[in-house]
Amino acid sequence: MASRFLPTFRRGVGAEESAAPPMETKDLADRVRSSSRYYSVPGQPYSPDWNVARAVQEGFQGNPWIFRSVEVICYTALNQQIVLRQGDGVTGTPLAARRDTSRLLYRLNKRANPWETAKLWRYRLLAQWLLSSKGLFVEVARNNSGGYALLHLLDPDLTDPIPSKTSPIGSFQMRTTVGDSGRIYNELPPFDPDSSASNSVLWIRSPHPTIMHRGMSPMEAAGLSIDLDRYARLYNRNYMQSGGRPDGILAIKGIAEWDTIERLEAKFNDTSSQGKTTAIQADAMDYKDLSTAPRDMQWSEVMDRMKREATMVFGVPESMMGDASGRTFDNADAEYAIFWEHRMGPLLALLDDQLDVLTPGGFDDELYLRHDTSDVWVLSRHKRAEQDRAAADLGRGAITIDDYRERIGLERLDVPAT
């Protein structure tokens, strides 16, 4: 990057042109590898670069467990309305939609832009949050009155943050194709609630532990497992397409005529099981099933391990994916509670904190953009348990009525005998 930036100033004004560098030579593998980001050659190492295109193609579209994990998280989030709480992000009263002059609630709950409903847009927003290690970029368009005209998701692979002299994020450039050779067709400033810019870009991302201006995706943690699963599926598919090994052995004891053997093979080796049965001369007839072999057991182990790792990395239990076999109802309920308390709750809180800048006063007003989770039963189980304990203490005379009301979140009466 530095070698291409202002080459004249790097040489110095008036400096003579240096001699042309020697022609770069590459072997065949390097040239093939650089010609396409999807091409693999023998000996090519595992690539940890999980851009959105690769994550969608190899993960979301090519792996059933990744697809289902992303789908469960997205659909669960779509069940919750987005509200603007007044005064406090947890206990504040939600603002009525008709009082939202910025039309932010309309864009997030009804229609995000002329081409997408709010639920379609929010599904893609959550999916990019999970699949993009670069983060996601929201184009925000405002009308003349300052209200929101549309919210539009940009392709993360085609959008780059560009630093300026005064800020590490001075603008965002959008390109037509992936790579440095892509033509830049637009450049927009970062979103600022106090700015008068009609179009801007809001950058949202899951935090990286050491790099502030970078996102983090579960695909990176599960990348090697996804690669192993993908190549194991392709290997077995190609193996079976090529005929595979015999599924069984037909043994004929004694000496049989070749005509007899050919008739037996023709009987078993029809078009639906070509190459799956072998006839061997013997003194009697017997059939040995070879459906269970070390190779099949290894394949099964890879699939089971991939499923466990995918559900663990994405934080989605198997019972939420539709497979509750081997679990009691209590165990399935416990997994549902863990999913909400340790996955969906923190994810939505982190997303809401970054979307909160879209409120009319940005981070400085008294409005808090939040997913409304007040109707999620499992999130209030600890509060209900405390209320039950308070009722039990009141019943045996251990506390007063005012103490009970205070413990369940109501105001004290402060009258005699309470």
PDB file of C-alpha atoms in Angstrom, residues 110-284:
ATOM      1  CA  LYS A 110     -41.616  -1.840   9.092  1.00  0.00           C
ATOM      2  CA  ARG A 111     -39.612  -1.051   5.972  1.00  0.00           C
ATOM      3  CA  ALA A 112     -35.878  -0.388   5.861  1.00  0.00           C
ATOM      4  CA  ASN A 113     -35.719   0.784   2.240  1.00  0.00           C
ATOM      5  CA  PRO A 114     -37.847   0.675  -0.932  1.00  0.00           C
ATOM      6  CA  TRP A 115     -36.555  -2.809  -1.774  1.00  0.00           C
ATOM      7  CA  GLU A 116     -36.617  -4.608   1.583  1.00  0.00           C
ATOM      8  CA  THR A 117     -38.961  -4.933   4.517  1.00  0.00           C
ATOM      9  CA  ALA A 118     -37.446  -4.397   7.945  1.00  0.00           C
ATOM     10  CA  LYS A 119     -37.354  -8.117   8.750  1.00  0.00           C
ATOM     11  CA  LEU A 120     -35.548  -8.978   5.521  1.00  0.00           C
ATOM     12  CA  TRP A 121     -33.040  -6.209   6.154  1.00  0.00           C
ATOM     13  CA  ARG A 122     -32.505  -7.193   9.796  1.00  0.00           C
ATOM     14  CA  TYR A 123     -32.021 -10.844   8.804  1.00  0.00           C
ATOM     15  CA  ARG A 124     -29.199  -9.841   6.466  1.00  0.00           C
ATOM     16  CA  LEU A 125     -27.815  -7.497   9.128  1.00  0.00           C
ATOM     17  CA  LEU A 126     -27.534 -10.331  11.684  1.00  0.00           C
ATOM     18  CA  ALA A 127     -26.217 -12.771   9.066  1.00  0.00           C
ATOM     19  CA  GLN A 128     -23.429 -10.372   8.062  1.00  0.00           C
ATOM     20  CA  TRP A 129     -22.648  -9.760  11.735  1.00  0.00           C
ATOM     21  CA  LEU A 130     -22.042 -13.510  12.141  1.00  0.00           C
ATOM     22  CA  LEU A 131     -20.286 -14.172   8.817  1.00  0.00           C
ATOM     23  CA  SER A 132     -18.196 -11.046   8.237  1.00  0.00           C
ATOM     24  CA  SER A 133     -14.854 -10.688   9.991  1.00  0.00           C
ATOM     25  CA  LYS A 134     -14.641  -7.189   8.549  1.00  0.00           C
ATOM     26  CA  GLY A 135     -17.871  -6.004  10.105  1.00  0.00           C
ATOM     27  CA  LEU A 136     -20.891  -4.637   8.285  1.00  0.00           C
ATOM     28  CA  PHE A 137     -21.536  -1.292   6.651  1.00  0.00           C
ATOM     29  CA  VAL A 138     -24.932   0.439   6.739  1.00  0.00           C
ATOM     30  CA  GLU A 139     -25.589   3.221   4.260  1.00  0.00           C
ATOM     31  CA  VAL A 140     -27.791   5.772   6.003  1.00  0.00           C
ATOM     32  CA  ALA A 141     -29.800   8.211   3.875  1.00  0.00           C
ATOM     33  CA  ARG A 142     -31.644  11.136   5.464  1.00  0.00           C
ATOM     34  CA  ASN A 143     -34.249  13.469   4.011  1.00  0.00           C
ATOM     35  CA  ASN A 144     -34.351  17.258   4.170  1.00  0.00           C
ATOM     36  CA  SER A 145     -36.050  17.256   7.574  1.00  0.00           C
ATOM     37  CA  GLY A 146     -33.375  15.040   9.110  1.00  0.00           C
ATOM     38  CA  GLY A 147     -35.478  11.883   9.194  1.00  0.00           C
ATOM     39  CA  TYR A 148     -34.298   8.539   7.901  1.00  0.00           C
ATOM     40  CA  ALA A 149     -35.144   7.943   4.249  1.00  0.00           C
ATOM     41  CA  LEU A 150     -33.580   4.474   3.991  1.00  0.00           C
ATOM     42  CA  LEU A 151     -31.144   2.020   5.564  1.00  0.00           C
ATOM     43  CA  HIS A 152     -29.132  -0.045   3.103  1.00  0.00           C
ATOM     44  CA  LEU A 153     -26.503  -2.756   3.667  1.00  0.00           C
ATOM     45  CA  LEU A 154     -23.298  -2.501   1.625  1.00  0.00           C
ATOM     46  CA  ASP A 155     -21.157  -5.459   0.596  1.00  0.00           C
ATOM     47  CA  PRO A 156     -18.376  -5.712   3.226  1.00  0.00           C
ATOM     48  CA  ASP A 157     -15.933  -7.114   0.671  1.00  0.00           C
ATOM     49  CA  LEU A 158     -16.444  -4.053  -1.544  1.00  0.00           C
ATOM     50  CA  THR A 159     -16.312  -1.395   1.190  1.00  0.00           C
ATOM     51  CA  ASP A 160     -13.164  -0.075   2.863  1.00  0.00           C
ATOM     52  CA  PRO A 161     -12.634   2.470   5.658  1.00  0.00           C
ATOM     53  CA  ILE A 162     -10.131   5.139   4.608  1.00  0.00           C
ATOM     54  CA  PRO A 163      -8.182   7.108   7.246  1.00  0.00           C
ATOM     55  CA  SER A 164      -7.724  10.864   7.058  1.00  0.00           C
ATOM     56  CA  LYS A 165      -5.267  13.300   8.628  1.00  0.00           C
ATOM     57  CA  THR A 166      -7.552  13.919  11.596  1.00  0.00           C
ATOM     58  CA  SER A 167      -9.350  10.606  12.067  1.00  0.00           C
ATOM     59  CA  PRO A 168      -8.586   6.898  11.643  1.00  0.00           C
ATOM     60  CA  ILE A 169     -11.907   6.652   9.786  1.00  0.00           C
ATOM     61  CA  GLY A 170     -12.171   9.602   7.443  1.00  0.00           C
ATOM     62  CA  SER A 171     -14.443   8.083   4.809  1.00  0.00           C
ATOM     63  CA  PHE A 172     -15.651   4.847   3.251  1.00  0.00           C
ATOM     64  CA  GLN A 173     -14.894   3.844  -0.321  1.00  0.00           C
ATOM     65  CA  MET A 174     -17.115   1.490  -2.324  1.00  0.00           C
ATOM     66  CA  ARG A 175     -15.595  -0.494  -5.182  1.00  0.00           C
ATOM     67  CA  THR A 176     -17.121  -2.370  -8.100  1.00  0.00           C
ATOM     68  CA  THR A 177     -15.002  -5.522  -7.707  1.00  0.00           C
ATOM     69  CA  VAL A 178     -12.933  -7.175  -5.006  1.00  0.00           C
ATOM     70  CA  GLY A 179      -9.258  -6.207  -4.881  1.00  0.00           C
ATOM     71  CA  ASP A 180      -7.135  -3.136  -5.435  1.00  0.00           C
ATOM     72  CA  SER A 181      -8.011  -3.114  -9.130  1.00  0.00           C
ATOM     73  CA  GLY A 182     -11.698  -2.503  -8.436  1.00  0.00           C
ATOM     74  CA  ARG A 183     -13.013   0.856  -9.626  1.00  0.00           C
ATOM     75  CA  ILE A 184     -14.080   3.195  -6.805  1.00  0.00           C
ATOM     76  CA  TYR A 185     -17.590   4.362  -7.663  1.00  0.00           C
ATOM     77  CA  ASN A 186     -18.535   6.208  -4.469  1.00  0.00           C
ATOM     78  CA  GLU A 187     -17.050   7.643  -1.285  1.00  0.00           C
ATOM     79  CA  LEU A 188     -19.175   8.566   1.738  1.00  0.00           C
ATOM     80  CA  PRO A 189     -18.371  10.075   5.149  1.00  0.00           C
ATOM     81  CA  PRO A 190     -18.867   8.145   8.413  1.00  0.00           C
ATOM     82  CA  PHE A 191     -22.246   8.571  10.073  1.00  0.00           C
ATOM     83  CA  ASP A 192     -22.569  11.533  12.422  1.00  0.00           C
ATOM     84  CA  PRO A 193     -25.953  12.428  13.971  1.00  0.00           C
ATOM     85  CA  ASP A 194     -24.967  16.121  14.024  1.00  0.00           C
ATOM     86  CA  SER A 195     -23.838  16.195  10.402  1.00  0.00           C
ATOM     87  CA  SER A 196     -25.973  17.557   7.589  1.00  0.00           C
ATOM     88  CA  ALA A 197     -24.733  14.929   5.101  1.00  0.00           C
ATOM     89  CA  SER A 198     -27.626  13.287   3.298  1.00  0.00           C
ATOM     90  CA  ASN A 199     -25.762   9.987   2.843  1.00  0.00           C
ATOM     91  CA  SER A 200     -23.248   8.409   5.196  1.00  0.00           C
ATOM     92  CA  VAL A 201     -22.006   5.001   6.353  1.00  0.00           C
ATOM     93  CA  LEU A 202     -22.344   3.436   9.803  1.00  0.00           C
ATOM     94  CA  TRP A 203     -19.733   0.768  10.549  1.00  0.00           C
ATOM     95  CA  ILE A 204     -20.864  -1.984  12.950  1.00  0.00           C
ATOM     96  CA  ARG A 205     -18.760  -4.942  14.007  1.00  0.00           C
ATOM     97  CA  SER A 206     -18.206  -7.625  16.588  1.00  0.00           C
ATOM     98  CA  PRO A 207     -15.105  -6.516  18.531  1.00  0.00           C
ATOM     99  CA  HIS A 208     -11.639  -7.883  17.913  1.00  0.00           C
ATOM    100  CA  PRO A 209      -9.555  -8.325  21.098  1.00  0.00           C
ATOM    101  CA  THR A 210      -6.469  -6.428  19.866  1.00  0.00           C
ATOM    102  CA  ILE A 211      -7.410  -4.477  16.710  1.00  0.00           C
ATOM    103  CA  MET A 212      -9.938  -1.690  17.230  1.00  0.00           C
ATOM    104  CA  HIS A 213     -10.765  -1.150  13.547  1.00  0.00           C
ATOM    105  CA  ARG A 214     -11.537  -4.767  12.712  1.00  0.00           C
ATOM    106  CA  GLY A 215     -14.378  -7.169  13.304  1.00  0.00           C
ATOM    107  CA  MET A 216     -14.474 -10.777  14.467  1.00  0.00           C
ATOM    108  CA  SER A 217     -16.547 -13.655  13.138  1.00  0.00           C
ATOM    109  CA  PRO A 218     -17.299 -17.140  14.508  1.00  0.00           C
ATOM    110  CA  MET A 219     -16.309 -18.382  11.058  1.00  0.00           C
ATOM    111  CA  GLU A 220     -12.668 -17.680  11.878  1.00  0.00           C
ATOM    112  CA  ALA A 221     -12.775 -19.812  15.029  1.00  0.00           C
ATOM    113  CA  ALA A 222     -14.594 -22.650  13.267  1.00  0.00           C
ATOM    114  CA  GLY A 223     -12.786 -22.208   9.941  1.00  0.00           C
ATOM    115  CA  LEU A 224     -10.542 -25.259  10.114  1.00  0.00           C
ATOM    116  CA  SER A 225     -13.438 -27.493  11.163  1.00  0.00           C
ATOM    117  CA  ILE A 226     -15.555 -26.139   8.315  1.00  0.00           C
ATOM    118  CA  ASP A 227     -12.752 -26.817   5.845  1.00  0.00           C
ATOM    119  CA  LEU A 228     -12.314 -30.356   7.163  1.00  0.00           C
ATOM    120  CA  ASP A 229     -16.037 -31.026   6.924  1.00  0.00           C
ATOM    121  CA  ARG A 230     -16.237 -29.603   3.401  1.00  0.00           C
ATOM    122  CA  TYR A 231     -13.353 -31.648   2.029  1.00  0.00           C
ATOM    123  CA  ALA A 232     -14.554 -34.796   3.808  1.00  0.00           C
ATOM    124  CA  ARG A 233     -17.945 -34.418   2.134  1.00  0.00           C
ATOM    125  CA  LEU A 234     -16.380 -33.800  -1.274  1.00  0.00           C
ATOM    126  CA  TYR A 235     -14.012 -36.758  -0.862  1.00  0.00           C
ATOM    127  CA  ASN A 236     -16.799 -39.165   0.056  1.00  0.00           C
ATOM    128  CA  ARG A 237     -19.074 -37.817  -2.643  1.00  0.00           C
ATOM    129  CA  ASN A 238     -16.411 -38.288  -5.326  1.00  0.00           C
ATOM    130  CA  TYR A 239     -15.541 -41.701  -3.922  1.00  0.00           C
ATOM    131  CA  MET A 240     -19.122 -42.920  -4.098  1.00  0.00           C
ATOM    132  CA  GLN A 241     -19.643 -41.358  -7.521  1.00  0.00           C
ATOM    133  CA  SER A 242     -16.660 -43.319  -8.806  1.00  0.00           C
ATOM    134  CA  GLY A 243     -18.136 -46.601  -7.598  1.00  0.00           C
ATOM    135  CA  GLY A 244     -16.766 -46.771  -4.076  1.00  0.00           C
ATOM    136  CA  ARG A 245     -15.832 -50.010  -2.399  1.00  0.00           C
ATOM    137  CA  PRO A 246     -18.111 -53.073  -2.350  1.00  0.00           C
ATOM    138  CA  ASP A 247     -20.909 -52.883   0.188  1.00  0.00           C
ATOM    139  CA  GLY A 248     -20.904 -56.668   0.535  1.00  0.00           C
ATOM    140  CA  ILE A 249     -19.228 -59.919  -0.471  1.00  0.00           C
ATOM    141  CA  LEU A 250     -21.201 -62.851  -1.917  1.00  0.00           C
ATOM    142  CA  ALA A 251     -19.266 -66.054  -1.181  1.00  0.00           C
ATOM    143  CA  ILE A 252     -19.947 -69.257  -3.175  1.00  0.00           C
ATOM    144  CA  LYS A 253     -18.369 -72.312  -1.569  1.00  0.00           C
ATOM    145  CA  GLY A 254     -16.957 -74.788  -4.021  1.00  0.00           C
ATOM    146  CA  ILE A 255     -16.273 -74.474  -7.717  1.00  0.00           C
ATOM    147  CA  ALA A 256     -18.883 -72.681  -9.785  1.00  0.00           C
ATOM    148  CA  GLU A 257     -19.110 -72.156 -13.484  1.00  0.00           C
ATOM    149  CA  TRP A 258     -18.384 -68.681 -14.771  1.00  0.00           C
ATOM    150  CA  ASP A 259     -21.883 -68.532 -16.213  1.00  0.00           C
ATOM    151  CA  THR A 260     -23.281 -69.059 -12.699  1.00  0.00           C
ATOM    152  CA  ILE A 261     -21.048 -66.372 -11.235  1.00  0.00           C
ATOM    153  CA  GLU A 262     -21.971 -63.910 -13.969  1.00  0.00           C
ATOM    154  CA  ARG A 263     -25.682 -64.569 -13.429  1.00  0.00           C
ATOM    155  CA  LEU A 264     -25.296 -63.970  -9.678  1.00  0.00           C
ATOM    156  CA  GLU A 265     -23.346 -60.776 -10.229  1.00  0.00           C
ATOM    157  CA  ALA A 266     -25.908 -59.560 -12.745  1.00  0.00           C
ATOM    158  CA  LYS A 267     -28.644 -60.284 -10.217  1.00  0.00           C
ATOM    159  CA  PHE A 268     -27.029 -58.155  -7.509  1.00  0.00           C
ATOM    160  CA  ASN A 269     -25.211 -55.566  -9.642  1.00  0.00           C
ATOM    161  CA  ASP A 270     -28.139 -53.815 -11.266  1.00  0.00           C
ATOM    162  CA  THR A 271     -28.013 -50.171 -12.290  1.00  0.00           C
ATOM    163  CA  SER A 272     -28.795 -48.967  -8.768  1.00  0.00           C
ATOM    164  CA  SER A 273     -25.945 -50.901  -7.096  1.00  0.00           C
ATOM    165  CA  GLN A 274     -23.316 -51.148  -9.805  1.00  0.00           C
ATOM    166  CA  GLY A 275     -19.933 -52.196  -8.425  1.00  0.00           C
ATOM    167  CA  LYS A 276     -21.156 -52.788  -4.876  1.00  0.00           C
ATOM    168  CA  THR A 277     -21.150 -56.635  -4.716  1.00  0.00           C
ATOM    169  CA  THR A 278     -18.325 -59.121  -5.346  1.00  0.00           C
ATOM    170  CA  ALA A 279     -18.693 -62.855  -6.009  1.00  0.00           C
ATOM    171  CA  ILE A 280     -15.965 -65.205  -4.717  1.00  0.00           C
ATOM    172  CA  GLN A 281     -15.671 -68.982  -5.328  1.00  0.00           C
ATOM    173  CA  ALA A 282     -16.366 -71.138  -2.255  1.00  0.00           C
ATOM    174  CA  ASP A 283     -18.108 -74.412  -1.207  1.00  0.00           C
ATOM    175  CA  ALA A 284     -21.317 -72.721   0.004  1.00  0.00           C
TER     176      ALA A 284
END
